[in-house]
């Protein structure tokens, strides 16, 4: 029972309960005993040591294992008596959290439950997430995390992360010294022949997408100037064109020699793009007319509504598929449910989210010591993700691998980055490993519990003779 899927495990618990709900899956006695088994809870994944003792262990989410501590560990760490006199496996702990999770209907309540678990037992938190990523990702990430930000005071349990404001300019180094961890590997920060139409506020997201598209075109032999001509930008004032006042240098690169058009509907009707990408956080920006127009001059119109959260998406997956008669190629920033058409076809919307990117990039960069993450790294990552999409995925309308395969996706991205880094002299850790896959695998985080090693040994008997008077 190394990795029992959360819902399957919960079904087993219900099936073994006296008052199990109607329709619960019956299980054999051996399977039920396997779920109920109560053992040490430690895996042979590895061992660790710590100088902390007592409550400093049970109140530290990095070290705490709850009732999965063995008796030997409890005695060694000075926590015997500080925990109930019972021993649980990590699998049973996952089942218990799942039962509590299933009693909550509101996504924000589920979010608070999971964040509380992360604050208490980090390994168990990640073990739970990996048991059913498609279930938990929309809770700990978009769209629920957006709601949690809006209701931060209600959801607050303890501060997480480092909060730096504009008023701290010039003193950031001092603030970084306040962070309790010394060995920091990665940090993330937040703020807020094809024609491509970018509809947005021309923020870092829009410009970043545009520049990566230009890099991808250049790799196909298209010059930077020609690539820029294939990308049309729209901001709050309309189409970015030459002669329009107050254009900064970033906008000027994408300004076209074209009459100014103010509305997005008019721009789409005039430019006739093959793809539209929305990053403006304006709900409904892709109107019915825009989507139908895209379908009228494209066999497979590409419609990306990438704004988060779901309430800010430029259109829904259902609108895209229904208005294009199932021909639309859709991706969104937040998850949407499957869409079933009148003719029985079912489409699974792709979530164009950095959840597919950052874990694999961070793993690859850390593994080989890349000191500067260039745009080439992200282009390599995009190619790796695209290469993992199967024909079966495409038939379902998926532009990305299923979310439940995210760990495998991240692993393959990291391997590709490591290969790229050593090939292009970007790595700083040498000698270069021969087996890149095994090398990356050795750096992957495991949510299984480590055992707390007790270094015990004996001296020769003659060296331990007690001197007496």
XYZ file of C-alpha atoms in Angstrom, residues 60-354:
295
model
C 7.419 21.602 13.187
C 5.555 20.680 9.957
C 8.829 19.649 8.275
C 9.505 17.028 10.971
C 6.111 16.106 12.372
C 4.680 12.702 11.441
C 1.834 12.703 13.946
C 0.955 9.227 15.135
C 3.229 7.674 12.508
C 6.207 8.068 14.869
C 7.380 4.658 16.089
C 7.763 4.019 19.796
C 11.545 4.068 19.371
C 11.365 7.456 17.641
C 9.069 8.861 20.330
C 11.466 7.809 23.064
C 14.503 9.064 21.165
C 12.948 12.449 20.302
C 11.383 13.081 23.701
C 7.804 13.059 22.426
C 6.571 9.851 24.095
C 3.481 10.882 26.016
C 2.960 13.984 23.877
C 1.011 11.942 21.321
C -1.921 9.543 21.765
C -0.723 5.974 22.467
C -1.461 4.701 18.976
C 0.616 4.068 15.866
C -0.722 4.760 12.365
C 0.680 4.274 8.914
C 0.804 7.195 6.525
C -1.820 5.430 4.393
C -4.272 5.421 7.287
C -3.509 9.081 7.968
C -4.351 9.854 4.325
C -7.663 8.013 4.702
C -8.557 9.991 7.796
C -7.857 13.310 6.121
C -9.867 12.196 3.082
C -12.868 11.359 5.267
C -12.699 14.813 6.832
C -12.221 16.411 3.405
C -15.293 14.673 1.963
C -17.518 16.149 4.685
C -16.812 19.666 3.405
C -18.805 20.919 0.439
C -17.489 24.477 0.215
C -14.175 24.827 -1.714
C -12.893 27.467 0.717
C -13.546 25.142 3.665
C -11.623 22.416 1.838
C -8.798 24.885 1.198
C -8.618 25.814 4.888
C -8.555 22.129 5.866
C -5.650 21.407 3.511
C -3.683 24.508 4.506
C -4.117 23.561 8.156
C -2.722 20.125 7.337
C 0.256 21.705 5.557
C 0.950 23.810 8.639
C 0.870 20.681 10.799
C 2.388 17.861 8.714
C 4.021 18.792 5.415
C 4.838 15.262 4.225
C 1.273 14.103 4.799
C -0.028 17.174 2.951
C 1.995 16.376 -0.174
C 1.246 12.657 0.087
C -2.457 13.520 0.081
C -2.080 15.804 -2.943
C -0.219 13.187 -4.961
C -2.938 10.624 -4.230
C -5.437 12.516 -6.431
C -3.927 15.590 -8.069
C -6.917 16.327 -10.297
C -9.131 16.506 -7.205
C -6.891 18.647 -5.020
C -5.190 20.988 -7.496
C -8.291 23.171 -8.044
C -8.506 23.561 -4.258
C -4.906 24.448 -3.377
C -4.365 26.308 -6.659
C -6.609 28.027 -9.184
C -9.474 28.748 -8.921
C -9.930 28.365 -5.136
C -6.643 30.059 -4.229
C -8.026 33.222 -5.839
C -11.041 33.065 -3.538
C -8.711 32.464 -0.586
C -6.805 35.635 -1.490
C -10.048 37.602 -1.679
C -11.074 36.266 1.736
C -7.586 36.224 3.209
C -8.704 37.315 6.664
C -11.270 34.528 6.858
C -8.890 31.843 5.600
C -5.827 33.042 7.568
C -4.206 30.494 9.868
C -0.543 31.498 10.002
C 1.667 33.615 7.729
C 3.371 31.690 4.948
C 6.065 33.151 2.744
C 7.889 36.474 2.892
C 5.888 39.650 2.332
C 7.841 42.465 0.667
C 6.197 45.767 -0.250
C 7.260 48.781 -2.275
C 7.939 50.549 1.028
C 10.745 48.055 1.774
C 12.815 49.097 -1.228
C 16.474 49.295 -0.250
C 16.013 46.987 2.747
C 15.141 43.691 1.071
C 18.439 42.060 2.087
C 17.571 42.707 5.732
C 14.151 41.156 5.237
C 15.635 38.101 3.547
C 17.808 37.568 6.622
C 14.599 37.106 8.612
C 13.736 33.959 6.681
C 14.376 30.944 8.965
C 15.680 28.552 6.295
C 19.332 28.845 5.280
C 19.476 26.529 2.253
C 17.139 28.134 -0.301
C 16.969 26.358 -3.657
C 14.114 28.148 -5.445
C 11.868 31.121 -4.857
C 8.826 32.225 -6.805
C 7.245 35.653 -6.762
C 3.868 36.984 -7.818
C 2.349 40.493 -8.487
C 0.124 40.944 -10.330
C 2.219 31.964 -40.812
C -0.023 32.308 -38.367
C -1.574 35.489 -37.022
C -1.784 35.716 -33.248
C -3.969 38.196 -31.425
C -3.036 39.015 -27.829
C -5.913 40.651 -25.958
C -4.799 42.023 -22.618
C -3.309 44.811 -20.575
C 0.093 44.153 -22.131
C 1.436 43.104 -18.749
C 4.400 40.837 -18.140
C 2.272 37.776 -18.970
C 1.181 39.077 -22.376
C 4.636 40.278 -23.366
C 6.263 37.107 -22.056
C 3.936 34.968 -24.161
C 4.599 37.122 -27.222
C 8.380 36.922 -26.854
C 8.325 33.145 -26.376
C 6.160 32.818 -29.485
C 8.725 34.856 -31.395
C 11.494 32.565 -30.136
C 9.522 29.504 -31.242
C 8.989 31.031 -34.695
C 12.684 31.918 -34.948
C 13.509 28.271 -34.266
C 11.388 27.439 -37.322
C 13.410 29.853 -39.459
C 11.218 32.959 -39.210
C 13.019 36.245 -38.548
C 12.229 38.307 -35.452
C 10.783 41.097 -37.599
C 8.514 38.711 -39.503
C 7.457 37.021 -36.248
C 6.482 40.376 -34.729
C 4.316 41.078 -37.779
C 2.329 37.918 -37.042
C 1.456 39.005 -33.507
C -1.235 41.632 -32.983
C -1.711 43.239 -29.576
C -4.847 44.788 -28.105
C -4.907 46.808 -24.895
C -7.565 48.901 -23.140
C -7.336 51.544 -25.874
C -7.652 49.132 -28.777
C -5.283 47.764 -31.392
C -1.587 48.608 -30.969
C -0.695 50.491 -34.159
C 2.008 52.881 -35.272
C 1.157 56.503 -34.738
C -0.872 55.838 -31.602
C 0.364 58.055 -28.823
C 2.064 57.031 -25.581
C 3.446 53.681 -26.746
C 6.407 52.448 -24.710
C 9.261 50.610 -26.401
C 7.788 47.189 -25.557
C 4.505 48.025 -27.289
C 6.275 49.660 -30.225
C 7.845 46.337 -31.221
C 4.362 44.952 -31.899
C 2.817 48.116 -33.384
C 1.472 47.554 -36.904
C 1.173 49.976 -39.781
C -2.605 49.765 -39.712
C -5.579 52.040 -38.997
C -6.518 52.175 -35.339
C -9.385 49.902 -34.261
C -10.886 50.373 -30.830
C -12.998 47.283 -30.066
C -11.841 43.685 -29.857
C -14.756 42.478 -31.991
C -13.718 44.805 -34.812
C -10.074 43.766 -34.487
C -10.920 40.060 -34.805
C -13.214 40.675 -37.777
C -10.514 42.728 -39.532
C -7.302 40.840 -38.685
C -8.850 37.350 -38.931
C -6.328 35.712 -36.569
C -5.845 31.964 -36.303
C -5.443 32.248 -32.524
C -6.627 34.616 -29.810
C -5.026 34.672 -26.361
C -6.718 36.491 -23.494
C -4.769 37.668 -20.448
C -6.787 40.788 -19.589
C -8.835 39.358 -16.678
C -11.984 40.752 -18.324
C -14.767 38.187 -18.047
C -16.641 37.650 -21.296
C -14.140 39.559 -23.440
C -14.409 36.800 -26.048
C -18.014 37.416 -27.046
C -20.294 35.101 -28.988
C -19.596 37.131 -32.135
C -15.824 36.858 -31.677
C -15.942 33.088 -31.182
C -18.265 32.568 -34.161
C -16.078 34.824 -36.312
C -13.013 32.794 -35.334
C -14.853 29.630 -36.385
C -15.918 31.180 -39.696
C -12.406 31.831 -40.996
C -10.537 28.982 -39.249
C -11.081 25.250 -39.566
C -9.600 24.825 -36.049
C -9.781 28.190 -34.258
C -7.390 28.492 -31.316
C -9.012 30.214 -28.341
C -7.013 30.607 -25.127
C -8.847 32.256 -22.213
C -5.931 32.349 -19.786
C -7.085 34.855 -17.164
C -7.480 33.712 -13.555
C -9.604 32.984 -11.612
C -12.433 31.270 -13.482
C -14.728 34.250 -12.912
C -12.297 36.404 -14.942
C -11.944 34.033 -17.910
C -12.551 35.633 -21.304
C -14.967 32.813 -22.174
C -15.887 29.393 -20.862
C -14.916 26.053 -22.348
C -18.558 25.294 -23.097
C -18.956 28.556 -25.020
C -15.877 27.801 -27.101
C -16.855 24.240 -27.996
C -20.548 24.942 -28.574
C -20.077 28.087 -30.680
C -17.374 26.457 -32.828
C -19.320 23.168 -33.145
C -16.495 21.331 -31.405
C -13.784 22.618 -33.742
C -12.264 25.061 -31.259
C -8.886 24.373 -29.670
C -9.352 25.672 -26.134
C -7.140 26.299 -23.124
C -7.800 28.251 -19.955
C -5.871 29.547 -16.972
C -8.272 27.985 -14.473
C -9.860 24.546 -14.739
C -13.173 23.969 -16.496
C -15.314 20.835 -16.385
C -15.617 18.450 -19.305
C -18.005 19.530 -22.050
C -20.342 17.013 -23.710
C -21.794 18.017 -27.063
C -25.289 17.165 -28.328
C -23.797 14.515 -30.625
C -22.161 12.755 -27.665
C -18.596 13.990 -28.173
C -16.830 14.907 -24.927
C -14.000 17.425 -24.694
C -11.582 17.893 -21.795
C -10.448 21.537 -21.615
C -6.725 22.091 -21.242
C -5.464 24.202 -18.361
C -2.643 26.389 -19.656
C -1.170 26.896 -16.241
C 2.342 27.238 -14.862
